[in-house]
Short mmCIF file of C-alpha atoms in Angstrom, two decimals:
data_model
loop_
_atom_site.label_atom_id
_atom_site.label_comp_id
_atom_site.label_asym_id
_atom_site.label_seq_id
_atom_site.Cartn_x
_atom_site.Cartn_y
_atom_site.Cartn_z
CA MET A 1 -141.98 -137.22 -20.80
CA THR A 2 -142.84 -138.80 -17.44
CA THR A 3 -146.40 -138.95 -16.13
CA HIS A 4 -147.49 -136.08 -14.08
CA PRO A 5 -147.36 -136.59 -10.27
CA SER A 6 -150.53 -136.63 -8.50
CA LEU A 7 -151.71 -133.49 -6.51
CA THR A 8 -151.21 -135.39 -3.21
CA GLN A 9 -147.58 -136.09 -4.19
CA ILE A 10 -147.04 -132.41 -5.11
CA ASP A 11 -148.60 -131.26 -1.71
CA ARG A 12 -146.34 -133.82 0.27
CA TYR A 13 -143.30 -132.57 -1.76
CA ALA A 14 -144.13 -128.88 -1.01
CA ALA A 15 -144.64 -129.77 2.56
CA GLY A 16 -141.26 -131.45 2.84
CA ASP A 17 -143.05 -134.72 4.05
CA PRO A 18 -140.40 -137.02 5.31
CA GLY A 19 -142.52 -139.93 4.22
CA LEU A 20 -141.81 -139.27 0.64
CA ASP A 21 -138.89 -141.56 -0.36
CA GLU A 22 -135.70 -140.07 -1.99
CA ALA A 23 -136.42 -141.74 -5.31
CA SER A 24 -139.83 -140.10 -5.69
CA VAL A 25 -138.46 -136.77 -4.72
CA TRP A 26 -135.77 -137.01 -7.60
CA ALA A 27 -138.47 -138.16 -10.02
CA ILE A 28 -140.82 -135.13 -9.03
CA GLU A 29 -137.87 -132.65 -9.22
CA VAL A 30 -136.82 -133.93 -12.81
CA HIS A 31 -140.46 -133.66 -13.86
CA LEU A 32 -140.91 -130.12 -12.48
CA GLU A 33 -137.84 -128.86 -14.34
CA ASP A 34 -139.73 -129.60 -17.61
CA CYS A 35 -143.33 -129.11 -16.92
CA ALA A 36 -144.70 -125.72 -16.32
CA ASP A 37 -148.15 -126.87 -15.44
CA CYS A 38 -146.80 -128.82 -12.45
CA ARG A 39 -144.63 -126.07 -11.29
CA ALA A 40 -147.82 -124.02 -11.25
CA ARG A 41 -149.58 -126.54 -9.17
CA LEU A 42 -146.56 -126.74 -6.94
CA ALA A 43 -146.70 -122.89 -6.35
CA ALA A 44 -150.44 -123.26 -5.34
CA SER A 45 -149.57 -126.07 -2.86
CA THR A 46 -146.59 -124.21 -1.02
CA THR A 47 -146.79 -123.67 2.66
CA ALA A 48 -146.39 -120.38 4.50
CA ASP A 49 -143.01 -121.58 5.76
CA ALA A 50 -141.81 -122.34 2.29
CA ARG A 51 -143.04 -119.01 0.95
CA SER A 52 -141.26 -117.06 3.73
CA LEU A 53 -138.05 -119.07 3.01
CA ILE A 54 -138.07 -118.25 -0.70
CA GLU A 55 -138.88 -114.67 0.06
CA ARG A 56 -135.83 -114.60 2.31
CA VAL A 57 -133.66 -116.31 -0.46
CA ALA A 58 -134.92 -113.68 -3.06
CA MET A 59 -134.11 -110.72 -0.76
CA ASN A 60 -130.72 -111.95 0.11
CA LEU A 61 -130.10 -112.53 -3.64
CA ASP A 62 -131.19 -109.08 -4.64
CA HIS A 63 -128.96 -107.73 -1.84
CA GLU A 64 -125.91 -109.65 -3.34
CA LEU A 65 -126.69 -108.76 -6.76
CA ALA A 66 -126.90 -105.00 -5.98
CA LYS A 67 -123.47 -105.34 -4.35
CA SER A 68 -121.71 -107.10 -7.18
CA PRO A 69 -120.41 -105.20 -10.17
CA ALA A 70 -122.80 -105.01 -13.14
CA PRO A 71 -122.34 -107.81 -15.76
CA ALA A 72 -120.13 -106.86 -18.54
CA GLY A 73 -121.92 -105.56 -21.58
CA ARG A 74 -121.76 -107.34 -24.91
CA VAL A 75 -118.44 -106.47 -26.57
CA ARG A 76 -119.03 -104.92 -29.96
CA SER A 77 -117.29 -107.05 -32.54
CA TRP A 78 -115.75 -103.89 -34.23
CA SER A 79 -113.95 -102.91 -31.21
CA VAL A 80 -112.68 -106.44 -30.57
CA LEU A 81 -111.47 -106.60 -34.37
CA ARG A 82 -109.85 -103.09 -34.05
CA GLN A 83 -107.98 -104.00 -30.83
CA ARG A 84 -106.90 -107.41 -31.84
CA TRP A 85 -105.70 -106.69 -35.42
CA LEU A 86 -104.95 -102.97 -35.28
CA VAL A 87 -102.97 -102.43 -32.09
CA GLY A 88 -102.48 -98.94 -30.93
CA THR A 89 -98.79 -99.08 -31.58
CA LEU A 90 -99.32 -99.12 -35.30
CA LEU A 91 -101.67 -96.13 -35.46
CA PRO A 92 -98.93 -93.25 -35.32
CA TRP A 93 -97.00 -95.00 -38.13
CA LEU A 94 -100.06 -95.53 -40.27
CA ALA A 95 -101.02 -91.85 -39.70
CA MET A 96 -97.55 -90.76 -40.68
CA THR A 97 -97.85 -92.88 -44.01
CA VAL A 98 -101.32 -91.34 -44.85
CA ALA A 99 -100.04 -88.00 -44.23
CA VAL A 100 -96.94 -88.52 -46.51
CA LEU A 101 -99.33 -89.82 -49.27
CA ALA A 102 -101.53 -86.73 -48.79
CA CYS A 103 -98.52 -84.40 -49.11
CA ALA A 104 -97.41 -86.34 -52.27
CA VAL A 105 -100.86 -85.79 -53.82
CA LEU A 106 -100.70 -82.15 -52.85
CA LEU A 107 -97.24 -81.58 -54.31
CA GLY A 108 -98.32 -83.32 -57.33
CA GLU A 109 -101.10 -81.03 -57.89
CA LEU A 110 -98.91 -77.93 -57.35
CA TRP A 111 -95.88 -79.08 -59.52
CA VAL A 112 -97.42 -79.74 -62.88
CA GLY A 113 -95.15 -81.39 -65.38
CA ARG A 114 -93.04 -83.22 -62.58
CA PRO A 115 -93.22 -87.00 -62.25
CA SER A 116 -96.00 -88.03 -59.96
CA LEU A 117 -94.62 -88.23 -56.35
CA VAL A 118 -97.59 -90.58 -55.38
CA LEU A 119 -96.37 -93.07 -57.97
CA LEU A 120 -92.70 -92.78 -56.77
CA VAL A 121 -93.54 -93.29 -52.94
CA ALA A 122 -96.26 -95.87 -53.45
CA PRO A 123 -94.11 -98.87 -53.17
CA LEU A 124 -92.67 -97.65 -49.91
CA ALA A 125 -96.03 -96.87 -48.33
CA PRO A 126 -96.56 -100.04 -46.23
CA LEU A 127 -92.89 -100.44 -45.15
CA PRO A 128 -92.76 -98.26 -42.08
CA GLY A 129 -95.87 -100.02 -40.66
CA VAL A 130 -94.45 -103.44 -41.52
CA ALA A 131 -91.09 -102.49 -39.86
CA VAL A 132 -92.77 -101.73 -36.57
CA ALA A 133 -95.41 -104.60 -36.61
CA TRP A 134 -93.20 -106.86 -34.47
CA HIS A 135 -90.53 -105.10 -32.81
CA ARG A 136 -89.04 -105.34 -29.35
CA ARG A 137 -88.72 -101.75 -28.48
CA ILE A 138 -91.78 -100.46 -30.16
CA ASP A 139 -94.41 -102.84 -28.87
CA PRO A 140 -94.64 -102.37 -25.22
CA ALA A 141 -96.30 -105.72 -24.63
CA TRP A 142 -93.64 -107.42 -26.71
CA GLU A 143 -92.13 -109.49 -23.93
CA VAL A 144 -95.60 -111.11 -22.87
CA ILE A 145 -96.72 -111.66 -26.37
CA ALA A 146 -93.11 -113.36 -27.11
CA ALA A 147 -94.12 -116.08 -24.79
CA THR A 148 -97.57 -116.86 -26.54
CA PRO A 149 -98.00 -119.07 -29.54
CA ALA A 150 -98.69 -115.95 -31.61
CA ALA A 151 -95.27 -114.73 -31.15
CA GLY A 152 -93.22 -113.83 -34.23
CA LEU A 153 -94.89 -115.15 -37.38
CA THR A 154 -98.52 -114.86 -36.51
CA THR A 155 -98.32 -111.46 -34.97
CA LEU A 156 -96.11 -110.16 -37.89
CA LEU A 157 -98.43 -111.19 -40.54
CA ARG A 158 -101.66 -110.12 -38.67
CA ARG A 159 -100.16 -106.62 -38.19
CA THR A 160 -98.76 -106.55 -41.86
CA ALA A 161 -102.35 -107.43 -43.06
CA ALA A 162 -103.76 -104.58 -40.89
CA VAL A 163 -101.19 -102.26 -42.31
CA LEU A 164 -102.14 -103.19 -45.83
CA ALA A 165 -105.88 -102.82 -45.20
CA VAL A 166 -105.10 -99.27 -44.19
CA VAL A 167 -102.37 -98.41 -46.84
CA ILE A 168 -104.05 -99.79 -49.98
CA PRO A 169 -107.35 -97.89 -49.55
CA ALA A 170 -105.15 -94.86 -49.12
CA LEU A 171 -103.25 -95.57 -52.17
CA VAL A 172 -106.51 -96.18 -54.22
CA LEU A 173 -107.80 -92.75 -52.95
CA ALA A 174 -104.51 -91.00 -53.92
CA GLY A 175 -104.21 -92.74 -57.22
CA ALA A 176 -107.86 -91.83 -58.08
CA ARG A 177 -107.10 -88.06 -57.15
CA THR A 178 -103.81 -87.97 -59.38
CA GLY A 179 -105.01 -90.32 -62.11
CA VAL A 180 -101.96 -92.69 -61.95
CA SER A 181 -102.64 -96.29 -63.08
CA LEU A 182 -103.75 -98.35 -60.19
CA ALA A 183 -101.94 -101.49 -61.15
CA LEU A 184 -98.67 -99.50 -61.16
CA MET A 185 -99.24 -98.44 -57.65
CA LEU A 186 -100.45 -101.51 -56.06
CA ALA A 187 -98.17 -104.17 -57.66
CA PRO A 188 -94.99 -102.65 -56.57
CA CYS A 189 -96.40 -101.89 -53.20
CA LEU A 190 -97.26 -105.49 -52.69
CA ALA A 191 -93.90 -106.51 -54.05
CA PHE A 192 -92.01 -104.42 -51.63
CA THR A 193 -94.10 -105.73 -48.76
CA ALA A 194 -93.19 -109.27 -49.70
CA ALA A 195 -89.71 -108.42 -50.35
CA THR A 196 -89.40 -106.93 -46.77
CA LEU A 197 -90.75 -110.05 -45.23
CA LEU A 198 -88.40 -112.24 -47.27
CA LEU A 199 -85.38 -110.10 -46.57
CA GLY A 200 -86.56 -110.01 -42.87
CA THR A 201 -86.17 -113.73 -42.42
CA LEU A 202 -82.42 -113.09 -43.10
CA ILE A 203 -81.68 -109.78 -41.52
CA GLY A 204 -84.81 -108.76 -39.41
CA VAL A 205 -87.91 -106.95 -40.71
CA ARG A 206 -86.89 -103.50 -39.45
CA ARG A 207 -83.50 -103.56 -41.09
CA ALA A 208 -84.97 -104.99 -44.37
CA ALA A 209 -87.51 -102.11 -44.51
CA ILE A 210 -84.79 -99.49 -43.88
CA GLY A 211 -82.56 -101.02 -46.48
CA LEU A 212 -85.39 -101.15 -49.16
CA ILE A 213 -86.53 -97.66 -48.35
CA THR A 214 -83.00 -96.19 -48.73
CA ALA A 215 -82.21 -98.27 -51.78
CA TRP A 216 -85.45 -97.09 -53.68
CA THR A 217 -84.90 -93.62 -52.55
CA LEU A 218 -81.39 -93.45 -53.97
CA VAL A 219 -81.80 -95.54 -57.01
CA VAL A 220 -85.29 -94.41 -58.27
CA ILE A 221 -86.74 -91.54 -56.50
CA ALA A 222 -83.74 -89.21 -56.30
CA PRO A 223 -82.79 -89.61 -60.08
CA SER A 224 -86.30 -89.32 -61.35
CA LEU A 225 -86.66 -85.97 -59.39
CA THR A 226 -83.53 -84.66 -60.72
CA THR A 227 -84.29 -85.40 -64.24
CA ALA A 228 -88.01 -84.73 -63.96
CA ARG A 229 -88.87 -88.03 -65.69
CA ILE A 230 -90.81 -91.03 -64.76
CA PRO A 231 -88.23 -93.83 -64.43
CA ALA A 232 -88.25 -96.75 -66.68
CA VAL A 233 -89.03 -99.16 -63.88
CA LEU A 234 -92.39 -97.32 -63.27
CA ALA A 235 -93.37 -97.16 -66.91
CA VAL A 236 -96.88 -98.25 -67.77
CA GLU A 237 -95.57 -101.40 -69.57
CA SER A 238 -93.77 -102.55 -66.47
CA ALA A 239 -96.87 -103.13 -64.52
CA ARG A 240 -97.00 -106.78 -65.62
CA ILE A 241 -93.47 -107.30 -64.53
CA TRP A 242 -94.26 -105.80 -61.01
CA ALA A 243 -97.36 -108.02 -60.60
CA LEU A 244 -95.20 -111.11 -61.47
CA ALA A 245 -92.49 -109.99 -59.01
CA ALA A 246 -95.24 -109.38 -56.23
CA VAL A 247 -96.53 -112.99 -56.80
CA VAL A 248 -93.08 -114.55 -56.89
CA LEU A 249 -91.86 -112.75 -53.85
CA THR A 250 -95.00 -113.56 -51.85
CA ILE A 251 -94.64 -117.31 -52.66
CA ALA A 252 -90.89 -117.10 -51.72
CA ALA A 253 -91.69 -115.18 -48.52
CA PHE A 254 -94.22 -117.82 -47.56
CA LEU A 255 -91.75 -120.51 -48.14
CA ARG A 256 -88.93 -118.96 -46.08
CA ILE A 257 -91.35 -117.42 -43.34
CA ASP A 258 -90.99 -120.29 -40.98
CA GLY A 259 -87.92 -118.65 -39.82
CA PHE A 260 -90.01 -116.07 -37.82
CA ARG A 261 -91.31 -119.01 -35.72
CA ARG A 262 -87.77 -119.32 -34.07
CA ILE A 263 -87.24 -117.78 -30.82
CA ALA A 264 -84.44 -115.27 -31.37
CA GLN A 265 -85.23 -112.67 -33.97
CA HIS A 266 -82.80 -110.26 -35.45
CA ASP A 267 -84.88 -107.15 -34.57
CA MET B 1 -120.10 -123.39 -14.63
CA MET B 2 -117.85 -126.36 -15.53
CA ARG B 3 -115.16 -125.84 -17.93
CA ALA B 4 -115.04 -128.39 -20.74
CA LEU B 5 -111.64 -130.29 -20.77
CA SER B 6 -109.74 -130.76 -24.07
CA THR B 7 -108.07 -133.96 -25.02
CA ALA B 8 -104.67 -132.17 -24.59
CA GLU B 9 -105.48 -131.71 -20.95
CA THR B 10 -106.54 -135.06 -20.10
CA ALA B 11 -103.72 -136.88 -22.04
CA ALA B 12 -101.45 -138.74 -19.67
CA THR B 13 -98.16 -136.93 -19.08
CA ILE B 14 -95.34 -138.81 -20.55
CA HIS B 15 -92.54 -136.29 -19.57
CA PRO B 16 -90.86 -136.73 -16.18
CA TRP B 17 -90.34 -133.10 -15.64
CA ALA B 18 -92.25 -130.03 -16.25
CA ILE B 19 -88.86 -128.24 -16.43
CA HIS B 20 -85.78 -130.04 -17.32
CA ALA B 21 -82.49 -127.98 -17.77
CA GLU B 22 -79.01 -129.61 -18.14
CA GLY B 23 -75.91 -127.49 -18.40
CA LEU B 24 -78.20 -124.70 -19.60
CA GLN B 25 -76.39 -121.40 -20.73
CA VAL B 26 -78.38 -118.31 -21.66
CA ARG B 27 -76.88 -114.87 -22.75
CA ALA B 28 -77.96 -111.61 -21.49
CA GLY B 29 -76.50 -109.36 -24.22
CA ARG B 30 -72.91 -110.68 -24.48
CA TYR B 31 -72.74 -111.88 -20.95
CA LEU B 32 -73.58 -115.45 -20.02
CA ALA B 33 -76.12 -114.63 -17.19
CA VAL B 34 -77.10 -118.34 -16.74
CA ASN B 35 -73.97 -120.62 -17.12
CA GLY B 36 -74.23 -124.28 -16.73
CA LEU B 37 -77.51 -124.61 -14.74
CA ASP B 38 -78.89 -127.99 -14.01
CA LEU B 39 -82.55 -127.83 -12.89
CA THR B 40 -85.49 -130.29 -12.62
CA LEU B 41 -88.94 -129.18 -11.61
CA ASN B 42 -92.29 -130.67 -11.36
CA THR B 43 -95.85 -129.86 -10.30
CA GLY B 44 -95.98 -127.50 -7.24
CA VAL B 45 -95.00 -123.84 -6.39
CA HIS B 46 -91.19 -123.33 -6.73
CA GLY B 47 -89.63 -120.23 -5.16
CA LEU B 48 -86.65 -118.81 -7.15
CA LEU B 49 -84.31 -116.95 -4.79
CA GLY B 50 -80.93 -115.29 -5.36
CA PRO B 51 -79.06 -112.01 -5.09
CA ASN B 52 -79.27 -109.19 -7.88
CA GLY B 53 -77.68 -110.31 -11.03
CA ALA B 54 -77.75 -113.96 -10.28
CA GLY B 55 -79.46 -114.77 -13.53
CA LYS B 56 -83.03 -115.29 -12.28
CA THR B 57 -84.73 -112.95 -14.82
CA THR B 58 -82.65 -114.32 -17.71
CA LEU B 59 -83.39 -117.88 -16.44
CA ILE B 60 -87.19 -117.16 -16.41
CA ARG B 61 -87.11 -115.45 -19.84
CA ALA B 62 -85.38 -118.49 -21.35
CA LEU B 63 -87.94 -120.87 -19.66
CA ALA B 64 -90.62 -118.57 -21.07
CA THR B 65 -89.11 -119.31 -24.53
CA VAL B 66 -88.38 -115.48 -25.01
CA LEU B 67 -84.62 -116.20 -25.13
CA THR B 68 -82.82 -119.05 -26.84
CA PRO B 69 -80.56 -120.98 -24.84
CA ALA B 70 -76.89 -120.42 -25.94
CA GLY B 71 -75.93 -123.98 -24.80
CA GLY B 72 -76.99 -127.12 -22.80
CA GLN B 73 -80.45 -128.80 -23.00
CA LEU B 74 -83.83 -127.40 -22.08
CA THR B 75 -86.84 -129.37 -22.12
CA LEU B 76 -90.34 -127.86 -21.25
CA LEU B 77 -93.24 -130.13 -20.69
CA GLY B 78 -91.45 -132.72 -22.77
CA HIS B 79 -90.72 -130.44 -25.68
CA SER B 80 -87.09 -129.57 -26.41
CA VAL B 81 -86.32 -125.83 -26.66
CA GLY B 82 -83.82 -124.85 -29.21
CA GLY B 83 -83.17 -122.59 -32.05
CA ARG B 84 -85.16 -124.31 -34.74
CA CYS B 85 -88.11 -125.99 -33.13
CA ASP B 86 -91.87 -125.13 -33.38
CA LEU B 87 -92.80 -123.99 -29.90
CA ARG B 88 -96.49 -123.29 -30.36
CA SER B 89 -97.81 -126.30 -28.34
CA VAL B 90 -95.60 -125.45 -25.47
CA ARG B 91 -96.44 -121.71 -25.54
CA ARG B 92 -100.25 -122.45 -25.52
CA THR B 93 -99.68 -124.08 -22.03
CA LEU B 94 -97.43 -121.38 -20.75
CA GLY B 95 -98.14 -118.31 -18.43
CA TYR B 96 -95.55 -115.64 -17.97
CA LEU B 97 -95.48 -112.42 -16.06
CA PRO B 98 -92.28 -110.58 -16.95
CA GLN B 99 -90.31 -108.37 -14.52
CA HIS B 100 -91.26 -105.35 -16.38
CA PHE B 101 -94.84 -105.89 -17.46
CA GLY B 102 -95.49 -103.93 -20.65
CA PHE B 103 -99.17 -103.32 -21.77
CA TYR B 104 -101.34 -101.29 -23.95
CA PRO B 105 -102.46 -98.31 -21.72
CA ARG B 106 -105.64 -97.89 -23.65
CA PHE B 107 -106.96 -101.35 -23.23
CA THR B 108 -109.25 -102.17 -20.22
CA VAL B 109 -108.21 -105.09 -17.87
CA ARG B 110 -110.74 -107.19 -19.46
CA GLU B 111 -109.75 -106.35 -23.04
CA PHE B 112 -106.04 -107.05 -22.34
CA VAL B 113 -106.45 -110.24 -20.56
CA GLY B 114 -108.96 -111.19 -23.42
CA TYR B 115 -106.38 -110.20 -25.95
CA MET B 116 -103.74 -112.44 -24.39
CA ALA B 117 -106.27 -115.25 -24.18
CA TRP B 118 -106.73 -114.74 -28.01
CA LEU B 119 -103.09 -114.78 -28.60
CA LYS B 120 -102.62 -118.00 -26.51
CA GLU B 121 -105.11 -119.52 -29.04
CA MET B 122 -107.83 -120.46 -26.51
CA PRO B 123 -111.17 -121.68 -27.99
CA LYS B 124 -113.22 -118.48 -28.88
CA THR B 125 -116.28 -119.60 -26.80
CA ASP B 126 -114.16 -120.11 -23.74
CA ILE B 127 -112.45 -116.88 -23.70
CA PRO B 128 -115.05 -114.45 -21.91
CA ALA B 129 -115.53 -116.98 -19.00
CA ALA B 130 -111.73 -117.60 -18.64
CA VAL B 131 -111.15 -113.91 -18.51
CA GLN B 132 -113.68 -113.25 -15.88
CA ARG B 133 -112.36 -116.15 -13.90
CA ALA B 134 -108.79 -114.95 -14.22
CA ILE B 135 -109.86 -111.41 -13.09
CA ASP B 136 -111.83 -112.70 -10.15
CA ARG B 137 -108.92 -114.90 -9.08
CA VAL B 138 -106.51 -112.03 -8.65
CA GLY B 139 -109.14 -109.69 -7.01
CA LEU B 140 -109.68 -107.10 -9.76
CA THR B 141 -113.38 -107.75 -10.31
CA ALA B 142 -114.25 -104.26 -9.39
CA LYS B 143 -111.75 -102.73 -11.93
CA ALA B 144 -112.40 -105.20 -14.67
CA ASP B 145 -113.57 -102.31 -17.14
CA ALA B 146 -111.05 -99.74 -15.94
CA ARG B 147 -108.31 -98.77 -18.53
CA LEU B 148 -104.89 -100.09 -17.66
CA LYS B 149 -103.37 -96.58 -17.55
CA THR B 150 -105.65 -95.56 -14.74
CA LEU B 151 -104.43 -98.63 -12.44
CA SER B 152 -102.15 -98.27 -9.53
CA GLY B 153 -98.71 -100.35 -9.53
CA GLY B 154 -100.21 -103.16 -7.50
CA MET B 155 -103.33 -103.37 -9.57
CA LEU B 156 -101.15 -103.54 -12.74
CA ARG B 157 -99.07 -106.39 -11.19
CA ARG B 158 -102.46 -108.25 -10.47
CA ALA B 159 -103.62 -107.58 -14.18
CA GLY B 160 -100.24 -109.10 -15.07
CA ILE B 161 -100.90 -112.17 -12.97
CA ALA B 162 -104.48 -112.41 -14.57
CA GLN B 163 -103.11 -112.47 -18.16
CA ALA B 164 -100.47 -115.07 -17.01
CA ILE B 165 -103.15 -117.45 -15.61
CA VAL B 166 -106.09 -116.90 -17.97
CA ASN B 167 -105.27 -120.06 -20.05
CA ASP B 168 -104.84 -122.42 -17.04
CA PRO B 169 -101.15 -122.86 -17.78
CA GLN B 170 -99.37 -126.05 -17.05
CA LEU B 171 -96.06 -124.08 -16.70
CA LEU B 172 -96.45 -120.55 -14.86
CA LEU B 173 -93.41 -118.31 -14.74
CA LEU B 174 -93.86 -115.18 -12.56
CA ASP B 175 -91.03 -112.75 -12.27
CA GLU B 176 -91.35 -110.70 -9.02
CA PRO B 177 -95.11 -110.79 -8.91
CA THR B 178 -95.28 -109.40 -5.35
CA VAL B 179 -93.70 -106.08 -6.09
CA GLY B 180 -96.17 -103.33 -5.39
CA LEU B 181 -98.65 -105.54 -3.59
CA ASP B 182 -99.77 -104.41 -0.12
CA PRO B 183 -99.58 -106.89 2.75
CA GLU B 184 -103.11 -108.00 2.43
CA GLN B 185 -102.95 -108.57 -1.23
CA ARG B 186 -99.73 -110.65 -0.64
CA LEU B 187 -101.60 -112.96 1.57
CA ASP B 188 -104.23 -113.41 -1.04
CA PHE B 189 -101.54 -113.95 -3.65
CA ARG B 190 -100.00 -116.65 -1.57
CA GLU B 191 -103.36 -118.32 -1.38
CA LEU B 192 -103.79 -118.09 -5.20
CA LEU B 193 -100.15 -119.66 -5.50
CA ARG B 194 -101.00 -122.57 -3.34
CA ASP B 195 -104.17 -123.19 -5.48
CA LEU B 196 -102.29 -122.90 -8.69
CA GLY B 197 -99.58 -125.11 -7.55
CA THR B 198 -101.72 -128.07 -6.85
CA ASP B 199 -101.98 -129.11 -10.73
CA SER B 200 -99.28 -127.03 -12.50
CA CYS B 201 -95.58 -126.19 -12.32
CA VAL B 202 -95.13 -122.65 -10.92
CA LEU B 203 -91.98 -120.90 -10.62
CA VAL B 204 -91.89 -117.54 -8.65
CA SER B 205 -88.97 -115.35 -8.73
CA THR B 206 -88.66 -113.13 -5.78
CA HIS B 207 -86.48 -111.24 -3.17
CA LEU B 208 -88.97 -111.89 -0.30
CA VAL B 209 -87.79 -114.94 1.52
CA GLU B 210 -91.05 -114.88 3.72
CA ASP B 211 -93.17 -115.29 0.58
CA VAL B 212 -91.26 -118.31 -0.52
CA VAL B 213 -91.41 -119.97 2.94
CA ALA B 214 -95.19 -119.24 3.25
CA ALA B 215 -96.32 -120.21 -0.21
CA CYS B 216 -93.75 -122.47 -1.95
CA THR B 217 -93.37 -126.27 -1.80
CA ASP B 218 -89.81 -126.10 -2.93
CA VAL B 219 -86.97 -123.49 -3.03
CA VAL B 220 -84.48 -123.01 -5.78
CA VAL B 221 -81.43 -120.73 -4.79
CA VAL B 222 -79.23 -119.47 -7.81
CA ASN B 223 -76.08 -117.57 -7.66
CA ASP B 224 -73.76 -116.49 -10.66
CA GLY B 225 -75.99 -118.29 -13.18
CA ARG B 226 -75.60 -121.70 -11.48
CA LEU B 227 -77.90 -123.72 -9.13
CA VAL B 228 -76.62 -123.34 -5.53
CA TRP B 229 -79.33 -125.23 -3.63
CA GLN B 230 -82.69 -126.89 -4.14
CA GLY B 231 -84.88 -128.18 -1.22
CA THR B 232 -88.01 -127.52 0.81
CA PRO B 233 -88.69 -124.38 2.69
CA ASP B 234 -88.16 -126.43 6.09
CA VAL B 235 -84.77 -127.56 5.18
CA LEU B 236 -83.75 -124.03 4.10
CA THR B 237 -84.95 -122.64 7.56
CA ALA B 238 -82.77 -125.37 9.18
CA GLN B 239 -79.58 -124.21 7.43
CA GLY B 240 -79.38 -120.97 9.26
CA ALA B 241 -77.48 -120.67 12.62
CA GLN B 242 -77.85 -117.76 15.14
CA GLY B 243 -74.92 -115.82 13.69
CA ASP B 244 -76.14 -115.53 10.03
CA ALA B 245 -77.53 -112.32 8.65
CA GLY B 246 -81.40 -112.02 8.65
CA ASP B 247 -84.38 -111.43 10.78
CA SER B 248 -86.29 -114.70 10.36
CA PRO B 249 -84.88 -118.17 10.46
CA ALA B 250 -85.70 -118.57 6.71
CA GLU B 251 -83.65 -115.41 6.01
CA ARG B 252 -80.82 -116.87 8.04
CA GLY B 253 -80.89 -120.09 6.19
CA TYR B 254 -80.78 -118.32 2.84
CA SER B 255 -77.68 -116.14 3.78
CA ALA B 256 -76.06 -119.17 5.27
CA LEU B 257 -76.46 -121.04 1.91
CA LEU B 258 -75.10 -118.05 -0.05
CA ARG B 259 -72.15 -117.51 2.34
CA LEU B 260 -71.15 -121.38 1.96
CA HIS B 261 -71.43 -121.07 -1.87
CA ARG B 262 -69.40 -117.99 -2.13
CA ALA B 263 -66.69 -119.62 0.18
CA GLU B 264 -66.64 -122.70 -1.93
CA ALA B 265 -66.33 -120.46 -5.18
CA ALA B 266 -63.50 -118.56 -3.68
CA ARG B 267 -61.50 -121.54 -2.91
#
């Protein structure tokens, strides 16, 4: 730290003495910024002129501050997180998914002896949300987002993650209520999500989701409802195969997924 | 407060043109809306004029990397834009206001501009200050915390301009930004355009010839997906004769150019 300026120097500085050369003024100012004691001494040596000037500045500043809008409050991190990851366009689709799962649980309790509906629809649960995650006609801000670096791949993956973050807890709850094996619900669900993304690189995510939902409904859900038996693909011993499929499909999807970085998407 | 400059911003430019199109073809649906357009633009404010259906919006969407060129060469800031290239580095320095500005109605202006800044991969610490600055520049300070659904048409347009300029883009594309602005706001907007054009390439599509003459350093006239004419506003004004349609010299110049082009095309 520099040596403190003498009281005479501070007096001359406060009075705006023209005899004080520029270099000394700078030295005093630099010192004043760091030294509270010298600032207190300066306050004692101010002249009436200086005090009235400071008062005028303070008054004008207060006036300006009163006119200007209030400073923005600190944004809560939860609301930022929610806005950025779970854009409002996804909410109706997620609400629908959760409602369908709740209905499946309810029907499962009413129809004892039938195959568990929750188990049958669990693989399809994230697909409606994934299908609308990055779609021209469903996202109102699609056009502006399409010109940002987050267009395509990044937004699709972020929103898919958001969909899974909602759907998986819902599935866990539904599974706990109906007593279906958790692995048998989650592994097919993840495998179908990865398959949608993988197929989406070829024909577009929405078409891929619609195709998979239709195929699963026709091939698995409808026959098992008519025969009232759990299909072989969802038997307890197939959980390991589903888990393997989920891993393989996820890896394949990540290898192919650069396709979403291209401009024109099939959607 | 001074903004810290990144290395990307201080790097010497090695590309001769901000926008360089050669024989550019872009489809709007099945129709080739831009057909063999040659265009070179550099720093400054460029006004894009042309009759309805001339391909202005399609051209701007292709320049914003929303549409893939169907043919020809397009180079933005030294990066070639095609079907298979990674566009993230270009998109980080891009600002785009579409003709139909879609938004999330429940977001406030600050939230939406902040969301776009986040999607444009700005450093997290810079976002709040950049958002405030963008909102101040378009004159929406008093409405910064109002929800987008409560804003009038002109205010929405200005919110759209704010999200486009939040990342200090090197390439700014504005599709009809003055729609819905009152005369006073249009004057402010021209001031903002001149300011933006000092160090970035700004392309403004509009139907208002006066706006172009007042705020642009350069005029680009397109018709039927081709470049008709490119030059300064003064030269455009000089093209018009007393007999041409229009209320101001610049409008007469514009209609004279179009008449000449149509006569040539008919031959």
